Amino acid sequence: MIIDNPINDAFYDIIIIGSGPAGITLAKKIENKFKKIAIVEAGERYYSEESQKYYRGFIDGLFPQKLSKSRLSMFGGTTGHWGRTCRTHDEHDFYNWPIKKNTISAYQDEACKNLEVKNLFRTENINENLNLIEFQQSKTYFPDKYYSDIESSKNINLYLQSPMIELIGEDNITKKIKCFSKKKREFFYINSKIFVIASGGIENSRILLLEKKRNKKLFNNNIPVGNYWYEHPSKFLGNAFINSEKIKKQLNTSLNNFGPRLDSGDGENYSFAPTYKLIKNEKILNSCCWLVIHERKDRTWKRYLKDFLCIAPSLTKNAVELFDKKLYCGASIISSWEQDPEFSNRIELSNEIDKFGNNLPILKYKKSEIVRKTARVMFEKIGEFLIKEDLGRLVGENFLFDEKKNYLSDAGWHHMGGTIMGKNPDNSVVDSNLRVHGSKNIFVVGSSVFPTGGHANPTLTITQLSLRLGDYLINNNK
């Protein structure tokens, strides 16, 4: 049901703050177990410039997107510009999590059904350093798929254009939230036994930081809210000449070849990831590199060939002839990889306030050298593989090899960390059940709780965690 005229002091079994994939998935999971569920969303049904004003913020560092651009204040949240790429996180991605992969793998099939995606994320080993991996593309567009369900629901009430202003409570128990109805132009309060913050990788931190500042009685005030924030850097790494016929035979695979096209053009796509052995031996992060093969339309191949001959003098005469006969196709290497969550990367409250007197967020952001090293090592290992198998040659971008050269990611859409999950309140914000440390009834869900992010797109894992939280709330509400 859509609530256009809020009733002051209405009571709900559970209030979910945010209508992105985490909030919607949770609400649908518990719909038949809780009689009164509220979803409170600051944005409108669809995107609007007016709603986006609530997502203003500031950046200190080389972050590629404005905060008001990289997240959306609307029903469905930032899935409004989700590319719908899905993959599970690897087993070793959970090394620093308080839960193991099998804890959420139990929800993988259900999550895939919700996202309308094949539950098929295979891995094929190439050598001791490299794997080929498989992605799937979801058919789900959250703003459209779930709106009618919630509109007709008897148990879920959706408050649109109703920014949550304040959590209210004491003695580690939150009792109500203060909201503002943009339609009625007035404040209202709604009460509940359980509160779930599901407002995204910036706003989850901001909400808790605001409460940490003004109310010392809701949760443990020593928890590192906002810290350990990170994203998935993404970058064009270099060009290649590839013997396309030979590489197709060499990498004869049944894996789904879906991958990002970006500006690389259409063509065959191979998704390379490091083995765990490479990650350990080289002390790098997780990564994915897409080798996209395509016919180049420009006329710069002779310049690239000159570069190849300079860096690869062992190139055979036969290989050079293949260039001239155009049996070699152009290729691009594009990567999206893991960033290490550093304590100093964080969401803070700026001195500027919004119309309700709440501080706007500021993102303090940088990339460590291990991030650059990860991209370089992966590029080199793919290059070594191509040389060894006589499949082609690579030329990398300068930033990979020059530590003094700053570089800007082409991503900025995957906001992770800030309210990370862990056992110790000294270095985490929520416990393994996503309850805020020190609170009896505030939970957080979304990619902000990821202690580490791997390279996989976060939406599938967000969905699994939301389903798991749903079961926890159902089982502990008896």
Short mmCIF file of C-alpha atoms in Angstrom, two decimals:
data_model
loop_
_atom_site.label_atom_id
_atom_site.label_comp_id
_atom_site.label_asym_id
_atom_site.label_seq_id
_atom_site.Cartn_x
_atom_site.Cartn_y
_atom_site.Cartn_z
CA MET A 1 0.00 0.00 0.00
CA ILE A 2 1.23 3.50 -0.84
CA ILE A 3 0.82 5.94 2.05
CA ASP A 4 0.03 9.43 0.77
CA ASN A 5 -1.35 10.82 4.02
CA PRO A 6 0.83 9.69 6.93
CA ILE A 7 -0.87 9.13 10.26
CA ASN A 8 1.22 10.56 13.07
CA ASP A 9 2.52 7.98 15.58
CA ALA A 10 1.43 4.96 13.54
CA PHE A 11 2.97 1.70 14.79
CA TYR A 12 4.74 -0.97 12.70
CA ASP A 13 6.34 -4.31 13.49
CA ILE A 14 9.36 -3.25 11.46
CA ILE A 15 10.47 -0.06 9.71
CA ILE A 16 12.88 -0.26 6.76
CA ILE A 17 14.63 2.99 5.86
CA GLY A 18 15.38 2.92 2.14
CA SER A 19 13.76 1.25 -0.88
CA GLY A 20 16.81 0.02 -2.77
CA PRO A 21 17.54 -3.67 -3.45
CA ALA A 22 18.33 -4.35 0.23
CA GLY A 23 15.15 -2.76 1.59
CA ILE A 24 12.83 -4.19 -1.06
CA THR A 25 14.30 -7.70 -0.81
CA LEU A 26 13.96 -7.67 2.98
CA ALA A 27 10.37 -6.38 2.89
CA LYS A 28 9.29 -9.04 0.39
CA LYS A 29 11.06 -11.76 2.39
CA ILE A 30 9.18 -10.98 5.62
CA GLU A 31 5.91 -9.85 4.02
CA ASN A 32 3.89 -12.87 5.14
CA LYS A 33 5.45 -13.09 8.61
CA PHE A 34 5.03 -9.49 9.80
CA LYS A 35 1.61 -7.88 9.56
CA LYS A 36 2.79 -4.28 9.54
CA ILE A 37 5.92 -3.34 7.60
CA ALA A 38 6.88 0.20 6.60
CA ILE A 39 9.36 1.20 3.90
CA VAL A 40 10.38 4.84 4.25
CA GLU A 41 11.86 6.37 1.09
CA ALA A 42 13.11 9.95 0.71
CA GLY A 43 12.78 9.90 -3.07
CA GLU A 44 9.86 9.75 -5.47
CA ARG A 45 8.48 6.94 -7.60
CA TYR A 46 10.90 7.87 -10.37
CA TYR A 47 14.02 10.00 -10.64
CA SER A 48 13.63 13.73 -10.11
CA GLU A 49 16.09 16.59 -9.72
CA GLU A 50 14.22 17.70 -6.61
CA SER A 51 14.74 14.36 -4.86
CA GLN A 52 18.41 14.27 -5.83
CA LYS A 53 18.99 17.40 -3.74
CA TYR A 54 18.76 15.16 -0.67
CA TYR A 55 21.83 13.28 -1.92
CA ARG A 56 24.21 16.21 -2.08
CA GLY A 57 27.63 15.72 -0.55
CA PHE A 58 31.30 16.53 -0.88
CA ILE A 59 34.49 14.71 -1.87
CA ASP A 60 38.03 15.05 -0.59
CA GLY A 61 40.25 13.04 -2.93
CA LEU A 62 40.34 11.53 -6.42
CA PHE A 63 36.86 10.04 -6.57
CA PRO A 64 35.41 9.80 -10.09
CA GLN A 65 31.75 10.70 -9.45
CA LYS A 66 29.78 13.36 -7.62
CA LEU A 67 27.91 11.90 -4.66
CA SER A 68 24.68 13.32 -6.06
CA LYS A 69 25.28 11.46 -9.33
CA SER A 70 26.58 8.09 -8.13
CA ARG A 71 23.49 7.31 -6.00
CA LEU A 72 19.79 7.80 -6.66
CA SER A 73 17.06 9.02 -4.33
CA MET A 74 14.04 7.17 -5.76
CA PHE A 75 12.05 3.97 -5.41
CA GLY A 76 14.46 1.17 -6.25
CA GLY A 77 17.41 3.26 -5.12
CA THR A 78 20.62 3.25 -7.11
CA THR A 79 19.51 0.20 -9.11
CA GLY A 80 18.07 2.93 -11.32
CA HIS A 81 21.46 2.92 -13.03
CA TRP A 82 22.52 -0.63 -12.17
CA GLY A 83 24.15 -2.44 -15.11
CA ARG A 84 22.59 -5.70 -13.77
CA THR A 85 25.87 -7.63 -13.83
CA CYS A 86 25.87 -10.46 -11.29
CA ARG A 87 28.45 -12.79 -9.83
CA THR A 88 28.94 -14.44 -6.46
CA HIS A 89 31.85 -13.47 -4.25
CA ASP A 90 34.71 -15.97 -4.04
CA GLU A 91 35.38 -18.12 -0.99
CA HIS A 92 38.56 -16.17 -0.19
CA ASP A 93 36.67 -12.86 -0.33
CA PHE A 94 35.21 -13.80 3.07
CA TYR A 95 38.59 -14.12 4.77
CA ASN A 96 38.00 -10.99 6.90
CA TRP A 97 34.23 -11.47 7.30
CA PRO A 98 32.72 -12.86 10.53
CA ILE A 99 30.73 -15.26 8.35
CA LYS A 100 31.81 -17.70 5.66
CA LYS A 101 30.57 -17.89 2.10
CA ASN A 102 28.41 -20.93 2.84
CA THR A 103 26.45 -18.82 5.35
CA ILE A 104 24.93 -16.82 2.51
CA SER A 105 25.25 -19.48 -0.19
CA ALA A 106 22.11 -21.00 1.31
CA TYR A 107 20.28 -17.97 -0.12
CA GLN A 108 21.92 -17.99 -3.53
CA ASP A 109 19.16 -19.79 -5.39
CA GLU A 110 16.46 -17.56 -3.86
CA ALA A 111 18.49 -14.43 -4.61
CA CYS A 112 18.99 -15.49 -8.23
CA LYS A 113 15.25 -16.04 -8.63
CA ASN A 114 14.57 -12.58 -7.22
CA LEU A 115 17.08 -11.06 -9.63
CA GLU A 116 15.88 -13.20 -12.57
CA VAL A 117 19.38 -14.47 -13.27
CA LYS A 118 20.83 -17.93 -13.88
CA ASN A 119 22.41 -19.43 -10.78
CA LEU A 120 25.50 -20.31 -12.77
CA PHE A 121 28.81 -18.67 -11.89
CA ARG A 122 31.43 -21.16 -13.02
CA THR A 123 35.22 -20.98 -12.90
CA GLU A 124 37.69 -22.69 -15.23
CA ASN A 125 41.39 -22.82 -14.41
CA ILE A 126 43.91 -21.76 -17.08
CA ASN A 127 47.18 -22.01 -15.19
CA GLU A 128 48.54 -21.51 -11.67
CA ASN A 129 47.90 -17.77 -11.90
CA LEU A 130 44.72 -17.29 -13.88
CA ASN A 131 41.13 -18.50 -14.00
CA LEU A 132 38.37 -17.84 -16.49
CA ILE A 133 35.16 -16.84 -14.72
CA GLU A 134 31.52 -16.39 -15.59
CA PHE A 135 29.08 -13.53 -15.01
CA GLN A 136 25.32 -13.40 -15.56
CA GLN A 137 23.10 -10.46 -16.41
CA SER A 138 19.92 -9.87 -14.42
CA LYS A 139 16.59 -9.08 -16.05
CA THR A 140 15.30 -7.32 -12.94
CA TYR A 141 14.70 -3.59 -12.89
CA PHE A 142 13.74 -2.93 -9.27
CA PRO A 143 11.77 0.31 -9.79
CA ASP A 144 9.35 -1.46 -12.12
CA LYS A 145 9.32 -5.07 -10.94
CA TYR A 146 8.44 -4.47 -7.30
CA TYR A 147 6.35 -1.30 -7.24
CA SER A 148 3.04 -2.93 -8.13
CA ASP A 149 3.71 -5.76 -5.64
CA ILE A 150 4.19 -3.29 -2.82
CA GLU A 151 1.33 -1.08 -3.99
CA SER A 152 -1.07 -4.03 -3.68
CA SER A 153 0.48 -5.50 -0.53
CA LYS A 154 -1.70 -5.79 2.58
CA ASN A 155 1.29 -5.91 4.93
CA ILE A 156 3.79 -3.45 3.40
CA ASN A 157 3.23 0.30 3.53
CA LEU A 158 5.45 2.45 1.33
CA TYR A 159 6.11 6.07 2.28
CA LEU A 160 7.48 7.97 -0.74
CA GLN A 161 8.90 11.51 -0.58
CA SER A 162 9.37 11.01 3.16
CA PRO A 163 12.99 11.55 4.22
CA MET A 164 13.87 10.08 7.60
CA ILE A 165 15.18 12.94 9.76
CA GLU A 166 16.03 11.38 13.11
CA LEU A 167 16.09 8.15 15.13
CA ILE A 168 14.55 8.61 18.56
CA GLY A 169 15.07 6.44 21.64
CA GLU A 170 17.13 5.76 24.75
CA ASP A 171 18.79 2.97 26.73
CA ASN A 172 20.03 1.34 23.48
CA ILE A 173 16.46 0.99 22.19
CA THR A 174 15.16 3.01 19.24
CA LYS A 175 11.43 3.67 19.56
CA LYS A 176 10.44 5.87 16.64
CA ILE A 177 11.69 7.86 13.68
CA LYS A 178 10.95 11.43 12.70
CA CYS A 179 10.12 11.92 9.03
CA PHE A 180 9.08 14.76 6.75
CA SER A 181 6.22 14.46 4.28
CA LYS A 182 7.13 16.47 1.19
CA LYS A 183 3.53 16.19 0.00
CA LYS A 184 1.92 17.48 3.19
CA ARG A 185 4.85 19.74 4.08
CA GLU A 186 4.90 18.59 7.67
CA PHE A 187 6.79 16.32 10.07
CA PHE A 188 5.39 13.03 11.31
CA TYR A 189 6.55 10.16 13.53
CA ILE A 190 6.22 6.40 13.13
CA ASN A 191 6.95 3.81 15.82
CA SER A 192 8.31 0.27 15.69
CA LYS A 193 10.01 -2.58 17.53
CA ILE A 194 12.67 -3.07 14.81
CA PHE A 195 14.49 -0.57 12.59
CA VAL A 196 16.54 -1.51 9.52
CA ILE A 197 18.73 1.07 7.80
CA ALA A 198 18.96 0.16 4.11
CA SER A 199 19.81 3.50 2.52
CA GLY A 200 23.00 2.73 0.59
CA GLY A 201 26.75 2.93 1.00
CA ILE A 202 26.88 6.65 1.82
CA GLU A 203 23.62 7.27 3.63
CA ASN A 204 23.86 4.28 5.98
CA SER A 205 26.99 5.81 7.47
CA ARG A 206 25.57 9.32 7.48
CA ILE A 207 22.45 8.26 9.42
CA LEU A 208 24.49 6.56 12.12
CA LEU A 209 27.02 9.42 12.27
CA LEU A 210 24.20 11.90 12.83
CA GLU A 211 22.80 9.81 15.68
CA LYS A 212 26.25 9.24 17.13
CA LYS A 213 26.62 13.04 17.24
CA ARG A 214 23.30 13.93 18.87
CA ASN A 215 22.20 10.90 20.85
CA LYS A 216 24.65 8.90 22.97
CA LYS A 217 21.99 6.43 24.11
CA LEU A 218 21.11 4.45 20.99
CA PHE A 219 24.21 2.30 20.38
CA ASN A 220 27.90 1.91 21.17
CA ASN A 221 29.39 5.32 20.42
CA ASN A 222 32.93 3.95 20.02
CA ILE A 223 32.19 1.97 16.86
CA PRO A 224 34.05 3.21 13.71
CA VAL A 225 31.03 4.46 11.75
CA GLY A 226 32.01 5.71 8.30
CA ASN A 227 35.51 4.18 8.27
CA TYR A 228 36.86 1.45 5.96
CA TRP A 229 34.99 2.85 2.96
CA TYR A 230 35.94 1.70 -0.55
CA GLU A 231 34.66 1.04 -4.09
CA HIS A 232 35.56 -1.04 -7.15
CA PRO A 233 38.12 0.84 -9.25
CA SER A 234 37.58 0.27 -12.95
CA LYS A 235 39.97 1.22 -15.71
CA PHE A 236 41.09 0.61 -19.27
CA LEU A 237 44.48 -1.11 -18.78
CA GLY A 238 45.85 -1.44 -22.28
CA ASN A 239 45.67 -2.57 -25.88
CA ALA A 240 46.57 -5.84 -27.53
CA PHE A 241 47.06 -7.61 -30.80
CA ILE A 242 45.48 -11.05 -30.52
CA ASN A 243 45.37 -14.02 -32.84
CA SER A 244 41.63 -14.35 -32.48
CA GLU A 245 41.29 -17.72 -34.18
CA LYS A 246 44.01 -19.25 -32.04
CA ILE A 247 42.77 -17.77 -28.77
CA LYS A 248 39.25 -19.05 -29.40
CA LYS A 249 40.69 -22.56 -29.78
CA GLN A 250 42.98 -22.17 -26.77
CA LEU A 251 40.20 -20.82 -24.53
CA ASN A 252 37.48 -23.08 -25.86
CA THR A 253 34.99 -22.57 -23.04
CA SER A 254 31.30 -23.00 -22.38
CA LEU A 255 31.27 -20.08 -19.94
CA ASN A 256 28.88 -17.22 -20.55
CA ASN A 257 30.99 -14.56 -22.25
CA PHE A 258 28.92 -11.64 -20.97
CA GLY A 259 31.13 -8.75 -19.92
CA PRO A 260 31.35 -4.96 -20.06
CA ARG A 261 31.71 -3.43 -23.49
CA LEU A 262 32.31 0.16 -22.35
CA ASP A 263 34.09 1.89 -25.25
CA SER A 264 35.83 -1.24 -26.46
CA GLY A 265 33.26 -2.17 -29.09
CA ASP A 266 31.53 -5.50 -29.57
CA GLY A 267 33.34 -8.79 -29.77
CA GLU A 268 34.39 -11.97 -28.01
CA ASN A 269 34.86 -11.49 -24.29
CA TYR A 270 37.00 -13.47 -21.83
CA SER A 271 36.87 -12.76 -18.09
CA PHE A 272 40.17 -13.41 -16.30
CA ALA A 273 40.53 -13.56 -12.51
CA PRO A 274 43.53 -14.36 -10.27
CA THR A 275 43.84 -17.72 -8.60
CA TYR A 276 44.03 -17.65 -4.82
CA LYS A 277 47.64 -18.80 -5.19
CA LEU A 278 48.48 -15.68 -7.21
CA ILE A 279 46.69 -13.45 -4.69
CA LYS A 280 48.73 -14.94 -1.84
CA ASN A 281 52.08 -15.13 -3.63
CA GLU A 282 51.97 -11.62 -5.07
CA LYS A 283 50.11 -10.09 -2.11
CA ILE A 284 47.48 -8.51 -4.35
CA LEU A 285 43.71 -8.06 -4.16
CA ASN A 286 40.99 -9.85 -6.09
CA SER A 287 40.35 -8.70 -9.63
CA CYS A 288 38.66 -9.29 -12.95
CA CYS A 289 40.16 -8.35 -16.31
CA TRP A 290 38.09 -8.55 -19.46
CA LEU A 291 39.89 -9.29 -22.70
CA VAL A 292 37.57 -7.93 -25.36
CA ILE A 293 38.48 -8.85 -28.93
CA HIS A 294 37.26 -6.62 -31.73
CA GLU A 295 38.17 -5.34 -35.17
CA ARG A 296 39.76 -1.93 -34.72
CA LYS A 297 38.27 0.80 -36.86
CA ASP A 298 41.16 3.23 -36.34
CA ARG A 299 44.40 3.24 -38.30
CA THR A 300 46.83 3.25 -35.42
CA TRP A 301 47.73 -0.44 -35.58
CA LYS A 302 51.15 0.33 -37.09
CA ARG A 303 51.98 2.53 -34.10
CA TYR A 304 50.92 -0.26 -31.75
CA LEU A 305 53.01 -2.75 -33.73
CA LYS A 306 56.03 -0.47 -33.32
CA ASP A 307 55.38 -0.42 -29.57
CA PHE A 308 55.13 -4.20 -29.49
CA LEU A 309 58.43 -4.62 -31.33
CA CYS A 310 60.11 -2.29 -28.84
CA ILE A 311 58.88 -4.13 -25.78
CA ALA A 312 58.84 -7.63 -27.26
CA PRO A 313 61.91 -8.00 -29.52
CA SER A 314 61.50 -11.78 -29.46
CA LEU A 315 58.40 -11.39 -31.62
CA THR A 316 58.91 -13.75 -34.53
CA LYS A 317 58.99 -12.82 -38.18
CA ASN A 318 55.99 -15.08 -38.64
CA ALA A 319 54.08 -13.10 -36.02
CA VAL A 320 54.92 -9.81 -37.76
CA GLU A 321 53.62 -11.25 -41.02
CA LEU A 322 50.38 -12.16 -39.26
CA PHE A 323 49.92 -8.49 -38.37
CA ASP A 324 50.31 -7.50 -42.00
CA LYS A 325 47.87 -10.19 -43.11
CA LYS A 326 45.39 -8.85 -40.54
CA LEU A 327 45.00 -12.25 -38.94
CA TYR A 328 45.53 -10.47 -35.65
CA CYS A 329 42.57 -8.55 -34.28
CA GLY A 330 42.64 -5.61 -31.94
CA ALA A 331 41.77 -6.18 -28.32
CA SER A 332 41.31 -4.19 -25.14
CA ILE A 333 41.99 -5.10 -21.52
CA ILE A 334 39.50 -3.54 -19.11
CA SER A 335 39.49 -4.26 -15.40
CA SER A 336 37.27 -3.87 -12.36
CA TRP A 337 39.06 -4.87 -9.21
CA GLU A 338 39.12 -4.84 -5.46
CA GLN A 339 40.13 -1.92 -3.27
CA ASP A 340 41.52 -2.54 0.19
CA PRO A 341 39.33 -0.99 2.94
CA GLU A 342 41.58 1.50 4.72
CA PHE A 343 40.56 3.07 8.03
CA SER A 344 41.37 6.56 6.68
CA ASN A 345 38.95 6.17 3.75
CA ARG A 346 35.71 7.27 5.32
CA ILE A 347 32.41 9.08 5.34
CA GLU A 348 32.35 12.10 7.64
CA LEU A 349 29.83 14.82 8.42
CA SER A 350 30.63 18.10 6.71
CA ASN A 351 29.91 21.52 8.20
CA GLU A 352 27.19 22.18 5.63
CA ILE A 353 23.65 21.22 6.63
CA ASP A 354 20.51 20.32 4.73
CA LYS A 355 17.11 21.97 5.13
CA PHE A 356 16.43 19.86 8.24
CA GLY A 357 19.62 20.89 10.02
CA ASN A 358 21.40 17.57 9.38
CA ASN A 359 25.03 17.64 8.25
CA LEU A 360 25.72 16.61 4.66
CA PRO A 361 28.30 13.85 4.09
CA ILE A 362 31.85 14.23 2.88
CA LEU A 363 33.82 11.32 1.42
CA LYS A 364 37.54 11.19 2.28
CA TYR A 365 38.98 9.00 -0.46
CA LYS A 366 42.28 7.70 -1.81
CA LYS A 367 43.67 4.52 -3.37
CA SER A 368 46.63 2.66 -1.88
CA GLU A 369 49.53 1.35 -3.97
CA ILE A 370 48.27 -2.23 -3.58
CA VAL A 371 45.34 -1.19 -5.78
CA ARG A 372 47.68 -0.15 -8.60
CA LYS A 373 49.85 -3.22 -8.01
CA THR A 374 46.83 -5.51 -8.36
CA ALA A 375 45.96 -4.07 -11.77
CA ARG A 376 49.59 -4.24 -12.92
CA VAL A 377 50.19 -7.83 -11.80
CA MET A 378 47.00 -9.06 -13.44
CA PHE A 379 47.88 -7.25 -16.68
CA GLU A 380 51.38 -8.76 -16.64
CA LYS A 381 50.12 -12.30 -15.93
CA ILE A 382 47.66 -12.11 -18.81
CA GLY A 383 50.47 -10.80 -21.01
CA GLU A 384 52.76 -13.65 -19.96
CA PHE A 385 50.02 -16.16 -20.74
CA LEU A 386 49.49 -14.70 -24.23
CA ILE A 387 53.23 -14.71 -24.95
CA LYS A 388 53.76 -18.27 -23.68
CA GLU A 389 50.91 -19.59 -25.81
CA ASP A 390 51.87 -17.34 -28.77
CA LEU A 391 48.43 -15.76 -28.76
CA GLY A 392 49.35 -12.08 -28.87
CA ARG A 393 51.05 -9.14 -27.17
CA LEU A 394 49.90 -6.39 -24.79
CA VAL A 395 50.85 -2.75 -24.32
CA GLY A 396 49.79 -1.28 -20.95
CA GLU A 397 48.76 2.18 -19.87
CA ASN A 398 51.46 4.28 -18.21
CA PHE A 399 49.72 4.54 -14.83
CA LEU A 400 50.25 0.81 -14.26
CA PHE A 401 54.03 1.21 -14.09
CA ASP A 402 54.52 4.73 -12.72
CA GLU A 403 53.79 5.00 -9.00
CA LYS A 404 54.13 8.79 -9.18
CA LYS A 405 51.32 9.06 -11.70
CA ASN A 406 47.86 9.73 -10.27
CA TYR A 407 44.99 8.00 -11.99
CA LEU A 408 41.24 8.36 -11.80
CA SER A 409 38.98 5.33 -11.77
CA ASP A 410 36.23 5.19 -14.38
CA ALA A 411 33.79 3.74 -11.84
CA GLY A 412 32.51 5.18 -8.55
CA TRP A 413 29.15 3.40 -8.49
CA HIS A 414 29.81 0.58 -5.98
CA HIS A 415 29.80 2.17 -2.52
CA MET A 416 31.00 -0.31 0.10
CA GLY A 417 32.11 -0.23 3.70
CA GLY A 418 31.46 2.41 6.33
CA THR A 419 29.27 0.19 8.53
CA ILE A 420 31.27 -3.01 8.22
CA MET A 421 30.39 -6.33 9.80
CA GLY A 422 32.55 -7.88 12.50
CA LYS A 423 32.78 -9.41 15.95
CA ASN A 424 34.73 -6.61 17.63
CA PRO A 425 33.07 -3.18 18.19
CA ASP A 426 36.52 -1.60 18.07
CA ASN A 427 36.86 -2.28 14.34
CA SER A 428 33.32 -2.95 13.09
CA VAL A 429 29.86 -1.38 13.24
CA VAL A 430 27.43 -4.31 13.00
CA ASP A 431 27.64 -7.90 14.19
CA SER A 432 27.26 -11.03 12.06
CA ASN A 433 23.46 -10.65 12.21
CA LEU A 434 23.76 -7.02 11.04
CA ARG A 435 22.66 -5.53 14.36
CA VAL A 436 24.49 -2.30 15.27
CA HIS A 437 26.88 -2.95 18.15
CA GLY A 438 25.30 -1.78 21.40
CA SER A 439 21.80 -1.41 19.97
CA LYS A 440 18.96 -3.77 20.75
CA ASN A 441 16.90 -3.09 17.66
CA ILE A 442 18.81 -1.20 14.89
CA PHE A 443 20.06 -3.25 11.93
CA VAL A 444 21.95 -2.20 8.80
CA VAL A 445 21.90 -4.01 5.46
CA GLY A 446 23.53 -3.31 2.12
CA SER A 447 27.06 -3.21 0.72
CA SER A 448 28.08 -0.82 3.52
CA VAL A 449 28.36 -3.88 5.80
CA PHE A 450 30.90 -5.67 3.52
CA PRO A 451 34.24 -5.93 5.38
CA THR A 452 35.91 -6.52 1.98
CA GLY A 453 34.45 -6.32 -1.49
CA GLY A 454 36.24 -8.76 -3.78
CA HIS A 455 35.79 -7.81 -7.42
CA ALA A 456 32.21 -9.07 -7.94
CA ASN A 457 29.37 -6.61 -8.38
CA PRO A 458 27.70 -6.24 -4.97
CA THR A 459 23.97 -6.57 -5.77
CA LEU A 460 23.74 -10.37 -5.63
CA THR A 461 25.53 -10.47 -2.27
CA ILE A 462 23.36 -7.60 -0.98
CA THR A 463 20.30 -9.64 -1.91
CA GLN A 464 21.62 -12.75 -0.15
CA LEU A 465 22.39 -10.78 3.02
CA SER A 466 18.92 -9.21 2.95
CA LEU A 467 17.26 -12.62 2.67
CA ARG A 468 19.40 -13.91 5.53
CA LEU A 469 18.48 -10.91 7.69
CA GLY A 470 14.84 -11.57 6.90
CA ASP A 471 15.10 -15.10 8.25
CA TYR A 472 16.90 -13.84 11.35
CA LEU A 473 14.17 -11.28 12.08
CA ILE A 474 11.43 -13.86 11.50
CA ASN A 475 13.08 -16.45 13.74
CA ASN A 476 13.77 -13.97 16.54
CA ASN A 477 10.34 -12.35 16.60
CA LYS A 478 8.45 -15.14 18.33
#
